[in-house]
Amino acid sequence: MEQTNLSEQIAQLQQLVDKSKRIVFFGGAGVSTESGIPDFRSVDGLYHQKWDYPPEQILSASFFAAKPDEFYRFYREKILISGIKPNKAHLKLAEMEQKGKLSAVITQNIDGLHQAAGSKNVLELHGSVLRNHCRKCGTFYDADYVMGHKDEKGIPLCEKCQGIIKPDVVLYEEALDDTVIEKTLEELRCADLLIIGGTSLTVYPAAGFVRAYTGEHLVLINRDPTQSDSIADLVIHESIGTVLGSITL
């Protein structure tokens, strides 16, 4: 593939967006880093910071069950970040949906920023920090409750039964939601343009879903090269907000 400058690449993307009727966006952590949420796997990401336990272990179902106090200490400091706003990428995707160009956002992120930007059909592969439920009685709690209500060990407890509250986030060792998987595969099968952004496509099983796409064109936007660059019709190594923010509808 010949190297072209950014303006030419954005012009190519604009042409693809203009002629496409059913666009699907598949995004990862890079979509939210521009809003101030740290990436998990970049050099400056959470996985390169030191804790008493590796982040992969802390964010596992077995660790949550065994040490919920340590889980929530990490979770409140590194995952529940307040004051975060949608960026240009989130806002443009919401606009694309409103204009009838985008049929779905498939995201590996758990921050709820796509909905905050106005997107309606958001398929959250890994759940959301905005939804939390008591493990004992099932009562719903929002993120503000989880952040502010805690016992002496820092664990948020249910007001009704004193059960431990768990975020509706898919932890390591947990399976993805079957309904979300089915909807994701259906959207990918029906799309005529798939835009993948802000992901290295190394997290499975989520990254494997891309194989279900058999549409006309594949665009990959990521700051760093990925293992899927060679199969894309257009590859742009640039900020996702810069690229999508340049598209006109």
Coordinates of N, CA and C in Angstrom, one line a residue:
M1 N 0.8 -1.2 0.0 CA 0.0 0.0 0.0 C 0.9 1.2 0.0
E2 N 0.6 2.2 -0.9 CA 1.4 3.4 -1.0 C 1.1 4.3 0.2
Q3 N 2.1 5.0 0.7 CA 1.9 6.0 1.7 C 1.3 7.2 1.2
T4 N 0.3 7.8 1.8 CA -0.3 9.1 1.4 C -0.3 10.0 2.6
N5 N -0.4 11.3 2.4 CA -0.4 12.1 3.5 C -1.8 12.1 4.1
L6 N -1.9 12.7 5.3 CA -3.2 12.6 6.1 C -4.4 13.2 5.4
S7 N -4.2 14.4 4.7 CA -5.3 15.0 4.1 C -5.9 14.1 3.0
E8 N -5.0 13.4 2.2 CA -5.4 12.5 1.2 C -6.1 11.3 1.8
Q9 N -5.6 10.8 2.9 CA -6.3 9.7 3.6 C -7.7 10.0 4.1
I10 N -7.8 11.2 4.7 CA -9.1 11.7 5.1 C -10.1 11.9 4.0
A11 N -9.5 12.3 2.8 CA -10.4 12.5 1.6 C -10.9 11.1 1.2
Q12 N -10.0 10.1 1.2 CA -10.4 8.8 0.9 C -11.5 8.2 1.8
L13 N -11.3 8.5 3.1 CA -12.3 8.1 4.1 C -13.6 8.8 3.8
Q14 N -13.6 10.1 3.5 CA -14.8 10.9 3.2 C -15.6 10.2 2.1
Q15 N -14.9 9.8 1.0 CA -15.5 9.2 -0.1 C -16.2 7.9 0.3
L16 N -15.5 7.1 1.1 CA -16.1 5.8 1.6 C -17.4 6.1 2.4
V17 N -17.3 7.1 3.3 CA -18.4 7.4 4.1 C -19.6 7.9 3.3
D18 N -19.3 8.7 2.3 CA -20.3 9.3 1.4 C -21.1 8.2 0.7
K19 N -20.5 7.2 0.2 CA -21.1 6.2 -0.6 C -21.7 5.0 0.2
S20 N -21.3 5.0 1.4 CA -21.8 3.8 2.3 C -23.2 4.1 2.9
K21 N -24.0 3.1 3.1 CA -25.3 3.3 3.6 C -25.5 2.6 5.0
R22 N -24.6 1.7 5.3 CA -24.7 1.0 6.6 C -23.3 0.8 7.2
I23 N -22.9 1.9 7.9 CA -21.5 1.9 8.5 C -21.6 1.3 9.9
V24 N -20.6 0.5 10.3 CA -20.5 0.1 11.6 C -19.1 0.5 12.1
F25 N -19.0 1.0 13.4 CA -17.8 1.4 14.0 C -17.4 0.4 15.1
F26 N -16.2 -0.1 15.0 CA -15.7 -1.0 16.1 C -14.5 -0.3 16.8
G27 N -14.7 0.0 18.0 CA -13.7 0.8 18.7 C -13.1 0.2 20.0
G28 N -11.9 0.7 20.3 CA -11.2 0.2 21.5 C -10.8 1.3 22.4
A29 N -9.8 1.1 23.3 CA -9.4 2.0 24.3 C -8.9 3.4 23.7
G30 N -8.3 3.3 22.5 CA -7.8 4.5 21.9 C -8.9 5.6 21.6
V31 N -10.1 5.2 21.5 CA -11.2 6.1 21.3 C -11.4 7.0 22.6
S32 N -11.1 6.5 23.7 CA -11.4 7.2 25.0 C -10.1 7.9 25.6
T33 N -8.9 7.5 25.1 CA -7.7 8.1 25.7 C -7.7 9.6 25.4
E34 N -8.3 10.0 24.3 CA -8.3 11.5 24.0 C -9.3 12.2 24.9
S35 N -10.1 11.5 25.7 CA -10.9 12.1 26.7 C -10.3 12.1 28.1
G36 N -9.1 11.5 28.2 CA -8.4 11.5 29.4 C -8.4 10.1 30.2
I37 N -9.0 9.1 29.5 CA -9.1 7.8 30.2 C -7.8 7.0 29.7
P38 N -7.0 6.5 30.7 CA -5.8 5.8 30.3 C -6.0 4.5 29.6
D39 N -5.2 4.3 28.6 CA -5.2 3.0 27.9 C -4.6 1.9 28.8
F40 N -5.1 0.7 28.6 CA -4.6 -0.4 29.4 C -3.2 -0.9 28.9
R41 N -3.0 -0.9 27.6 CA -1.8 -1.6 27.1 C -0.7 -0.7 26.4
S42 N -1.0 0.6 26.4 CA 0.1 1.4 25.8 C 1.2 1.6 26.8
V43 N 2.3 2.2 26.4 CA 3.4 2.4 27.3 C 3.0 3.1 28.6
D44 N 2.1 4.1 28.5 CA 1.7 4.8 29.6 C 0.4 4.3 30.3
G45 N 0.0 3.1 29.8 CA -1.3 2.6 30.2 C -1.3 1.9 31.6
L46 N -2.4 1.5 32.1 CA -2.6 0.9 33.4 C -1.7 -0.3 33.6
Y47 N -1.5 -1.1 32.6 CA -0.8 -2.3 32.7 C 0.7 -2.1 33.0
H48 N 1.2 -0.9 32.9 CA 2.6 -0.6 33.1 C 2.8 0.2 34.4
Q49 N 1.8 0.3 35.2 CA 1.9 0.9 36.5 C 1.9 -0.1 37.6
K50 N 2.6 0.2 38.7 CA 2.8 -0.8 39.7 C 1.7 -0.8 40.8
W51 N 1.2 -2.0 41.1 CA 0.3 -2.2 42.2 C 0.7 -3.4 43.0
D52 N 0.0 -3.7 44.1 CA 0.3 -4.9 44.8 C 0.1 -6.1 44.0
Y53 N -0.8 -6.1 43.1 CA -1.1 -7.2 42.2 C -1.1 -6.7 40.8
P54 N -0.9 -7.6 39.8 CA -1.0 -7.1 38.4 C -2.4 -6.7 38.1
P55 N -2.7 -5.7 37.3 CA -4.0 -5.2 36.9 C -4.9 -6.4 36.4
E56 N -4.3 -7.3 35.6 CA -5.0 -8.4 35.0 C -5.6 -9.3 36.1
Q57 N -4.9 -9.4 37.2 CA -5.3 -10.2 38.3 C -6.4 -9.5 39.1
I58 N -6.2 -8.2 39.3 CA -7.2 -7.4 40.1 C -8.5 -7.4 39.4
L59 N -8.5 -7.3 38.1 CA -9.7 -7.2 37.3 C -10.2 -8.5 36.8
S60 N -10.1 -9.5 37.7 CA -10.6 -10.9 37.4 C -11.7 -11.2 38.4
A61 N -12.6 -12.1 37.9 CA -13.7 -12.5 38.8 C -13.3 -13.2 40.1
S62 N -12.3 -14.0 40.0 CA -11.8 -14.7 41.2 C -11.2 -13.7 42.2
F63 N -10.5 -12.7 41.7 CA -9.9 -11.7 42.6 C -11.0 -10.8 43.3
F64 N -12.1 -10.5 42.5 CA -13.2 -9.7 43.0 C -13.9 -10.5 44.1
A65 N -14.0 -11.8 43.9 CA -14.7 -12.6 45.0 C -13.8 -12.7 46.2
A66 N -12.5 -12.8 46.0 CA -11.6 -13.0 47.2 C -11.2 -11.8 47.9
K67 N -11.0 -10.7 47.1 CA -10.5 -9.4 47.7 C -11.2 -8.2 47.1
P68 N -12.5 -8.1 47.4 CA -13.3 -7.0 46.9 C -12.8 -5.7 47.3
D69 N -12.2 -5.6 48.5 CA -11.6 -4.3 49.0 C -10.5 -3.8 48.1
E70 N -9.6 -4.7 47.8 CA -8.4 -4.4 46.9 C -8.9 -4.1 45.5
F71 N -9.9 -4.8 45.0 CA -10.5 -4.6 43.7 C -11.1 -3.2 43.7
Y72 N -11.8 -2.8 44.7 CA -12.5 -1.4 44.6 C -11.5 -0.3 44.9
R73 N -10.4 -0.6 45.5 CA -9.3 0.4 45.7 C -8.8 0.8 44.3
F74 N -8.5 -0.2 43.5 CA -8.0 -0.1 42.2 C -9.0 0.5 41.3
Y75 N -10.2 0.0 41.4 CA -11.3 0.3 40.5 C -11.7 1.8 40.6
R76 N -11.8 2.3 41.9 CA -12.1 3.7 42.1 C -11.0 4.7 41.6
E77 N -9.8 4.3 41.8 CA -8.7 5.2 41.4 C -8.4 5.1 39.9
K78 N -8.5 4.0 39.3 CA -8.0 3.8 37.9 C -9.1 3.6 36.8
I79 N -10.3 3.2 37.3 CA -11.4 2.9 36.3 C -12.5 3.9 36.4
L80 N -13.0 4.3 37.5 CA -14.0 5.2 37.7 C -13.4 6.6 37.7
I81 N -13.3 7.2 36.6 CA -12.7 8.6 36.5 C -13.8 9.6 36.2
S82 N -13.9 10.6 37.1 CA -14.9 11.6 37.0 C -14.5 12.7 36.1
G83 N -15.6 13.4 35.6 CA -15.3 14.6 34.8 C -14.9 14.4 33.4
I84 N -15.0 13.2 32.9 CA -14.6 12.8 31.6 C -15.7 13.2 30.6
K85 N -15.4 13.8 29.5 CA -16.3 14.2 28.4 C -16.1 13.5 27.1
P86 N -17.1 13.3 26.3 CA -16.9 12.7 25.0 C -16.0 13.6 24.1
N87 N -15.2 13.0 23.3 CA -14.3 13.8 22.4 C -14.9 13.8 21.0
K88 N -14.1 14.4 20.0 CA -14.5 14.5 18.7 C -15.0 13.2 18.0
A89 N -14.3 12.2 18.4 CA -14.7 10.9 17.8 C -16.0 10.4 18.2
H90 N -16.3 10.5 19.5 CA -17.6 10.1 20.1 C -18.7 11.0 19.4
L91 N -18.5 12.3 19.4 CA -19.5 13.2 18.9 C -19.8 13.0 17.4
K92 N -18.7 12.7 16.6 CA -18.9 12.5 15.2 C -19.7 11.2 14.9
L93 N -19.4 10.2 15.7 CA -20.1 8.9 15.5 C -21.6 9.0 15.9
A94 N -21.9 9.8 16.9 CA -23.3 10.1 17.2 C -24.0 10.9 16.1
E95 N -23.3 11.8 15.5 CA -23.8 12.6 14.4 C -24.1 11.7 13.2
M96 N -23.1 10.7 12.9 CA -23.3 9.8 11.8 C -24.5 8.9 12.0
E97 N -24.8 8.5 13.2 CA -26.0 7.7 13.5 C -27.2 8.6 13.3
Q98 N -27.2 9.8 13.8 CA -28.4 10.7 13.7 C -28.7 11.0 12.2
K99 N -27.6 11.0 11.4 CA -27.8 11.3 9.9 C -28.2 10.0 9.1
G100 N -28.3 8.9 9.8 CA -28.7 7.7 9.1 C -27.5 7.0 8.4
K101 N -26.3 7.3 8.7 CA -25.2 6.7 8.0 C -24.6 5.5 8.8
L102 N -24.7 5.6 10.1 CA -24.0 4.7 11.0 C -25.1 3.8 11.7
S103 N -25.0 2.5 11.6 CA -26.0 1.6 12.2 C -25.7 1.2 13.6
A104 N -24.4 1.1 13.9 CA -24.1 0.7 15.3 C -22.6 1.1 15.7
V105 N -22.5 1.3 17.0 CA -21.1 1.4 17.5 C -20.9 0.1 18.4
I106 N -19.8 -0.6 18.0 CA -19.4 -1.8 18.8 C -18.2 -1.3 19.6
T107 N -18.2 -1.4 20.9 CA -17.1 -0.9 21.7 C -16.6 -1.9 22.7
Q108 N -15.3 -1.9 22.9 CA -14.6 -2.6 24.0 C -14.5 -1.8 25.2
N109 N -14.9 -0.5 25.2 CA -14.8 0.4 26.3 C -16.0 0.3 27.3
I110 N -15.8 0.7 28.5 CA -16.8 0.5 29.5 C -17.2 1.8 30.1
D111 N -16.8 2.9 29.5 CA -17.0 4.3 30.1 C -18.3 5.0 29.8
G112 N -19.1 4.5 28.9 CA -20.3 5.1 28.6 C -20.3 6.4 27.8
L113 N -19.1 6.7 27.2 CA -18.9 8.0 26.6 C -19.7 8.1 25.2
H114 N -19.9 6.9 24.6 CA -20.6 7.0 23.3 C -22.1 7.4 23.6
Q115 N -22.7 6.9 24.6 CA -24.0 7.3 25.0 C -24.1 8.7 25.4
A116 N -23.1 9.1 26.1 CA -23.0 10.5 26.6 C -22.9 11.5 25.4
A117 N -22.3 11.0 24.3 CA -22.2 11.9 23.1 C -23.5 11.9 22.3
G118 N -24.4 10.9 22.6 CA -25.7 10.9 21.9 C -25.9 9.6 21.1
S119 N -25.0 8.7 21.0 CA -25.2 7.4 20.3 C -26.2 6.6 20.9
K120 N -27.1 6.0 20.2 CA -28.2 5.2 20.7 C -27.9 3.7 20.6
N121 N -27.5 3.2 19.4 CA -27.2 1.7 19.3 C -25.8 1.4 19.6
V122 N -25.5 1.3 20.9 CA -24.1 1.0 21.3 C -24.1 -0.4 21.9
L123 N -23.2 -1.2 21.3 CA -23.1 -2.6 21.8 C -21.8 -2.7 22.6
E124 N -21.9 -2.8 23.9 CA -20.8 -2.8 24.8 C -20.3 -4.2 25.1
L125 N -19.3 -4.6 24.4 CA -18.8 -6.0 24.6 C -18.3 -6.3 26.0
H126 N -17.8 -5.3 26.7 CA -17.2 -5.6 28.0 C -18.0 -4.9 29.1
G127 N -19.3 -4.5 28.8 CA -20.1 -4.0 29.8 C -19.9 -2.5 30.1
S128 N -20.4 -2.0 31.2 CA -20.3 -0.6 31.5 C -20.2 -0.3 33.0
V129 N -19.3 0.7 33.3 CA -19.2 1.1 34.7 C -20.5 1.9 35.2
L130 N -21.3 2.3 34.3 CA -22.5 3.0 34.6 C -23.6 2.1 35.2
R131 N -23.5 0.8 35.1 CA -24.5 -0.1 35.6 C -23.8 -1.0 36.7
N132 N -24.5 -1.1 37.8 CA -24.0 -1.9 38.9 C -25.1 -2.5 39.6
H133 N -24.9 -3.8 40.1 CA -26.0 -4.5 40.7 C -25.6 -5.2 42.0
C134 N -26.4 -5.3 43.0 CA -26.2 -6.0 44.1 C -26.1 -7.5 43.8
R135 N -25.1 -8.2 44.2 CA -24.9 -9.6 43.9 C -25.9 -10.5 44.6
K136 N -26.5 -9.9 45.7 CA -27.4 -10.7 46.5 C -28.9 -10.6 46.1
C137 N -29.4 -9.3 45.9 CA -30.8 -9.1 45.5 C -31.0 -8.5 44.2
G138 N -29.9 -8.1 43.5 CA -30.1 -7.6 42.1 C -30.4 -6.1 42.0
T139 N -30.5 -5.4 43.1 CA -30.8 -3.9 43.0 C -29.8 -3.2 42.2
F140 N -30.3 -2.3 41.3 CA -29.4 -1.5 40.5 C -28.9 -0.3 41.2
Y141 N -27.6 0.1 40.9 CA -27.0 1.3 41.5 C -26.1 1.9 40.4
D142 N -26.1 3.3 40.4 CA -25.3 4.0 39.4 C -23.9 4.1 39.8
A143 N -23.0 4.7 38.9 CA -21.6 4.8 39.2 C -21.4 5.8 40.4
D144 N -22.2 6.8 40.5 CA -22.0 7.7 41.6 C -22.2 7.0 43.0
Y145 N -23.1 6.1 43.1 CA -23.3 5.4 44.3 C -22.1 4.5 44.6
V146 N -21.6 3.9 43.6 CA -20.4 3.0 43.8 C -19.2 3.8 44.2
M147 N -19.1 5.0 43.7 CA -17.9 5.9 44.0 C -18.0 6.4 45.4
G148 N -19.2 6.8 45.9 CA -19.4 7.5 47.1 C -19.8 6.7 48.3
H149 N -20.4 5.5 48.1 CA -20.9 4.7 49.2 C -20.0 3.5 49.5
K150 N -19.4 3.4 50.7 CA -18.5 2.3 50.9 C -18.4 2.1 52.4
D151 N -18.2 0.8 52.8 CA -18.0 0.5 54.2 C -16.6 0.8 54.6
E152 N -16.2 0.3 55.8 CA -14.9 0.6 56.3 C -13.7 0.0 55.5
K153 N -14.1 -1.0 54.7 CA -13.1 -1.6 53.8 C -13.1 -1.0 52.4
G154 N -14.0 -0.1 52.2 CA -14.1 0.5 50.8 C -15.0 -0.2 49.9
I155 N -15.8 -1.1 50.4 CA -16.7 -1.9 49.5 C -18.1 -1.3 49.5
P156 N -18.6 -1.0 48.3 CA -20.0 -0.5 48.2 C -21.0 -1.6 48.5
L157 N -21.9 -1.3 49.5 CA -22.9 -2.3 49.9 C -24.3 -1.9 49.5
C158 N -25.2 -2.8 49.3 CA -26.6 -2.6 48.9 C -27.3 -2.0 50.1
E159 N -28.1 -1.0 49.9 CA -28.9 -0.3 50.9 C -30.0 -1.3 51.4
K160 N -30.4 -2.2 50.6 CA -31.6 -3.0 50.9 C -31.2 -4.3 51.7
C161 N -30.1 -4.9 51.3 CA -29.7 -6.2 51.9 C -28.3 -6.3 52.4
Q162 N -27.5 -5.2 52.2 CA -26.1 -5.2 52.6 C -25.2 -6.2 51.8
G163 N -25.7 -6.6 50.6 CA -24.9 -7.4 49.7 C -23.9 -6.6 49.0
I164 N -22.8 -7.2 48.5 CA -21.8 -6.5 47.8 C -22.2 -6.2 46.4
I165 N -22.0 -4.9 46.0 CA -22.4 -4.4 44.7 C -21.2 -4.7 43.7
K166 N -21.6 -5.2 42.5 CA -20.6 -5.5 41.5 C -20.9 -4.7 40.2
P167 N -19.9 -4.1 39.6 CA -20.1 -3.4 38.3 C -20.5 -4.4 37.2
D168 N -21.3 -3.9 36.3 CA -21.7 -4.7 35.2 C -20.6 -4.6 34.1
V169 N -19.4 -5.0 34.5 CA -18.2 -5.0 33.7 C -17.8 -6.5 33.5
V170 N -17.4 -6.9 32.3 CA -17.0 -8.2 32.1 C -15.5 -8.3 32.6
L171 N -15.3 -9.0 33.7 CA -14.0 -9.2 34.2 C -13.3 -10.4 33.6
Y172 N -12.0 -10.5 33.8 CA -11.3 -11.6 33.3 C -11.9 -12.9 34.0
E173 N -11.9 -13.9 33.2 CA -12.5 -15.2 33.6 C -14.1 -15.2 33.4
E174 N -14.6 -14.1 33.0 CA -16.1 -14.1 32.8 C -16.3 -14.1 31.3
A175 N -17.5 -14.6 30.9 CA -17.9 -14.7 29.5 C -18.6 -13.4 29.0
L176 N -18.5 -13.1 27.8 CA -19.2 -12.0 27.2 C -20.7 -12.3 27.2
D177 N -21.5 -11.3 27.1 CA -23.0 -11.5 27.1 C -23.4 -12.1 25.8
D178 N -24.2 -13.2 25.8 CA -24.6 -13.8 24.5 C -25.4 -12.9 23.7
T179 N -26.3 -12.1 24.3 CA -27.2 -11.2 23.5 C -26.4 -10.2 22.8
V180 N -25.4 -9.6 23.5 CA -24.5 -8.6 22.9 C -23.7 -9.2 21.7
I181 N -23.2 -10.4 21.9 CA -22.5 -11.1 20.9 C -23.3 -11.3 19.6
E182 N -24.5 -11.8 19.8 CA -25.4 -12.0 18.6 C -25.7 -10.7 17.9
K183 N -26.0 -9.6 18.6 CA -26.3 -8.4 18.0 C -25.0 -7.8 17.2
T184 N -23.9 -8.0 17.8 CA -22.6 -7.6 17.2 C -22.4 -8.3 15.9
L185 N -22.5 -9.6 15.9 CA -22.3 -10.4 14.7 C -23.3 -10.0 13.6
E186 N -24.5 -9.7 14.0 CA -25.5 -9.3 13.0 C -25.2 -8.0 12.4
E187 N -24.8 -7.0 13.2 CA -24.4 -5.7 12.7 C -23.2 -5.8 11.7
L188 N -22.2 -6.6 12.1 CA -21.1 -6.8 11.2 C -21.4 -7.4 9.9
R189 N -22.3 -8.4 9.9 CA -22.7 -9.1 8.7 C -23.5 -8.2 7.7
C190 N -24.2 -7.2 8.3 CA -25.0 -6.3 7.5 C -24.3 -5.1 7.0
A191 N -23.1 -4.8 7.5 CA -22.5 -3.5 7.2 C -21.8 -3.5 5.9
D192 N -21.8 -2.3 5.2 CA -21.1 -2.2 3.9 C -19.8 -1.5 4.1
L193 N -19.6 -0.8 5.3 CA -18.3 -0.2 5.6 C -18.1 -0.4 7.1
L194 N -16.9 -1.0 7.4 CA -16.5 -1.2 8.8 C -15.3 -0.3 9.1
I195 N -15.5 0.6 10.1 CA -14.4 1.5 10.5 C -14.0 1.0 11.9
I196 N -12.7 0.6 12.0 CA -12.1 0.1 13.2 C -11.2 1.2 13.7
G197 N -11.4 1.6 15.0 CA -10.6 2.7 15.5 C -10.1 2.6 16.9
G198 N -8.9 3.0 17.2 CA -8.4 3.0 18.6 C -8.2 1.7 19.2
T199 N -7.9 0.7 18.4 CA -7.7 -0.7 19.0 C -6.6 -1.4 18.3
S200 N -5.8 -2.1 19.0 CA -4.7 -2.9 18.4 C -5.2 -4.2 17.9
L201 N -6.4 -4.6 18.1 CA -7.1 -5.8 17.7 C -6.3 -7.0 18.3
T202 N -5.9 -6.9 19.5 CA -5.2 -8.0 20.2 C -6.0 -8.7 21.3
V203 N -7.1 -8.0 21.7 CA -8.0 -8.5 22.8 C -9.0 -9.5 22.2
Y204 N -8.9 -10.7 22.7 CA -9.9 -11.7 22.2 C -10.8 -12.1 23.4
P205 N -12.1 -12.5 23.1 CA -12.6 -12.8 21.8 C -13.1 -11.6 21.0
A206 N -13.1 -10.4 21.6 CA -13.7 -9.3 20.9 C -13.1 -9.0 19.5
A207 N -11.7 -9.1 19.4 CA -11.1 -8.8 18.2 C -11.4 -9.8 17.1
G208 N -11.7 -11.0 17.5 CA -12.1 -12.1 16.5 C -13.4 -11.8 15.8
F209 N -14.2 -10.9 16.4 CA -15.5 -10.7 15.8 C -15.4 -10.0 14.4
V210 N -14.3 -9.3 14.2 CA -14.0 -8.6 13.0 C -14.1 -9.5 11.8
R211 N -13.8 -10.8 12.0 CA -13.8 -11.8 10.9 C -15.2 -12.0 10.4
A212 N -16.2 -11.6 11.1 CA -17.6 -11.8 10.7 C -17.9 -10.8 9.6
Y213 N -17.1 -9.7 9.5 CA -17.4 -8.7 8.5 C -17.0 -9.1 7.1
T214 N -18.0 -9.1 6.2 CA -17.8 -9.4 4.8 C -18.2 -8.3 3.8
G215 N -18.3 -7.1 4.3 CA -18.8 -6.0 3.5 C -17.8 -5.5 2.5
E216 N -18.0 -4.4 1.9 CA -17.2 -3.9 0.8 C -15.9 -3.3 1.2
H217 N -15.9 -2.5 2.3 CA -14.6 -1.8 2.6 C -14.3 -1.8 4.1
L218 N -13.0 -1.9 4.4 CA -12.6 -1.9 5.8 C -11.6 -0.8 6.0
V219 N -11.8 0.1 7.0 CA -10.9 1.2 7.3 C -10.4 1.0 8.7
L220 N -9.1 1.2 8.9 CA -8.5 1.0 10.2 C -7.8 2.3 10.6
I221 N -8.2 2.9 11.7 CA -7.6 4.1 12.2 C -7.0 3.8 13.6
N222 N -5.7 3.9 13.7 CA -5.0 3.6 15.0 C -3.7 4.3 15.0
R223 N -3.2 4.9 16.1 CA -2.0 5.6 16.1 C -0.8 4.7 15.7
D224 N -0.8 3.4 16.2 CA 0.2 2.5 15.9 C -0.2 1.4 14.9
P225 N 0.7 0.8 14.2 CA 0.4 -0.3 13.3 C -0.3 -1.5 14.1
T226 N -1.1 -2.2 13.4 CA -1.8 -3.4 13.9 C -1.5 -4.6 13.0
Q227 N -1.8 -5.8 13.6 CA -1.6 -7.0 12.8 C -2.6 -7.1 11.6
S228 N -3.6 -6.2 11.6 CA -4.7 -6.3 10.6 C -4.5 -5.2 9.5
D229 N -3.4 -4.4 9.6 CA -3.2 -3.3 8.6 C -3.3 -3.8 7.2
S230 N -2.7 -5.0 7.0 CA -2.5 -5.5 5.6 C -3.9 -5.9 4.9
I231 N -4.9 -6.1 5.7 CA -6.2 -6.5 5.1 C -7.2 -5.3 4.9
A232 N -6.8 -4.1 5.4 CA -7.6 -3.0 5.3 C -7.5 -2.3 4.0
D233 N -8.6 -1.7 3.5 CA -8.6 -0.9 2.3 C -7.9 0.5 2.5
L234 N -8.0 1.0 3.8 CA -7.5 2.3 4.1 C -7.0 2.2 5.5
V235 N -5.7 2.5 5.7 CA -5.1 2.5 7.1 C -4.6 3.9 7.4
I236 N -5.0 4.5 8.5 CA -4.6 5.8 8.9 C -4.0 5.8 10.3
H237 N -2.7 6.1 10.4 CA -2.1 6.1 11.7 C -2.1 7.5 12.3
E238 N -3.2 7.8 12.9 CA -3.4 9.2 13.4 C -4.4 9.1 14.5
S239 N -4.6 10.2 15.2 CA -5.6 10.4 16.3 C -7.0 10.1 15.7
I240 N -7.8 9.2 16.4 CA -9.1 8.9 16.0 C -10.0 10.2 16.0
G241 N -9.8 11.1 17.0 CA -10.6 12.3 17.0 C -10.3 13.2 15.9
T242 N -9.0 13.3 15.5 CA -8.6 14.2 14.4 C -9.2 13.7 13.1
V243 N -9.1 12.4 12.9 CA -9.6 11.8 11.6 C -11.1 11.9 11.5
L244 N -11.8 11.3 12.5 CA -13.3 11.4 12.4 C -13.9 12.8 12.5
G245 N -13.2 13.6 13.3 CA -13.6 15.0 13.4 C -13.5 15.8 12.1
S246 N -12.8 15.3 11.2 CA -12.6 15.9 9.9 C -13.7 15.6 8.8
I247 N -14.5 14.5 9.2 CA -15.5 14.1 8.2 C -16.7 15.0 8.3
T248 N -17.2 15.3 7.1 CA -18.4 16.1 7.0 C -19.6 15.2 6.6
L249 N -20.8 15.6 7.0 CA -22.0 14.8 6.7 C -23.1 15.6 6.1

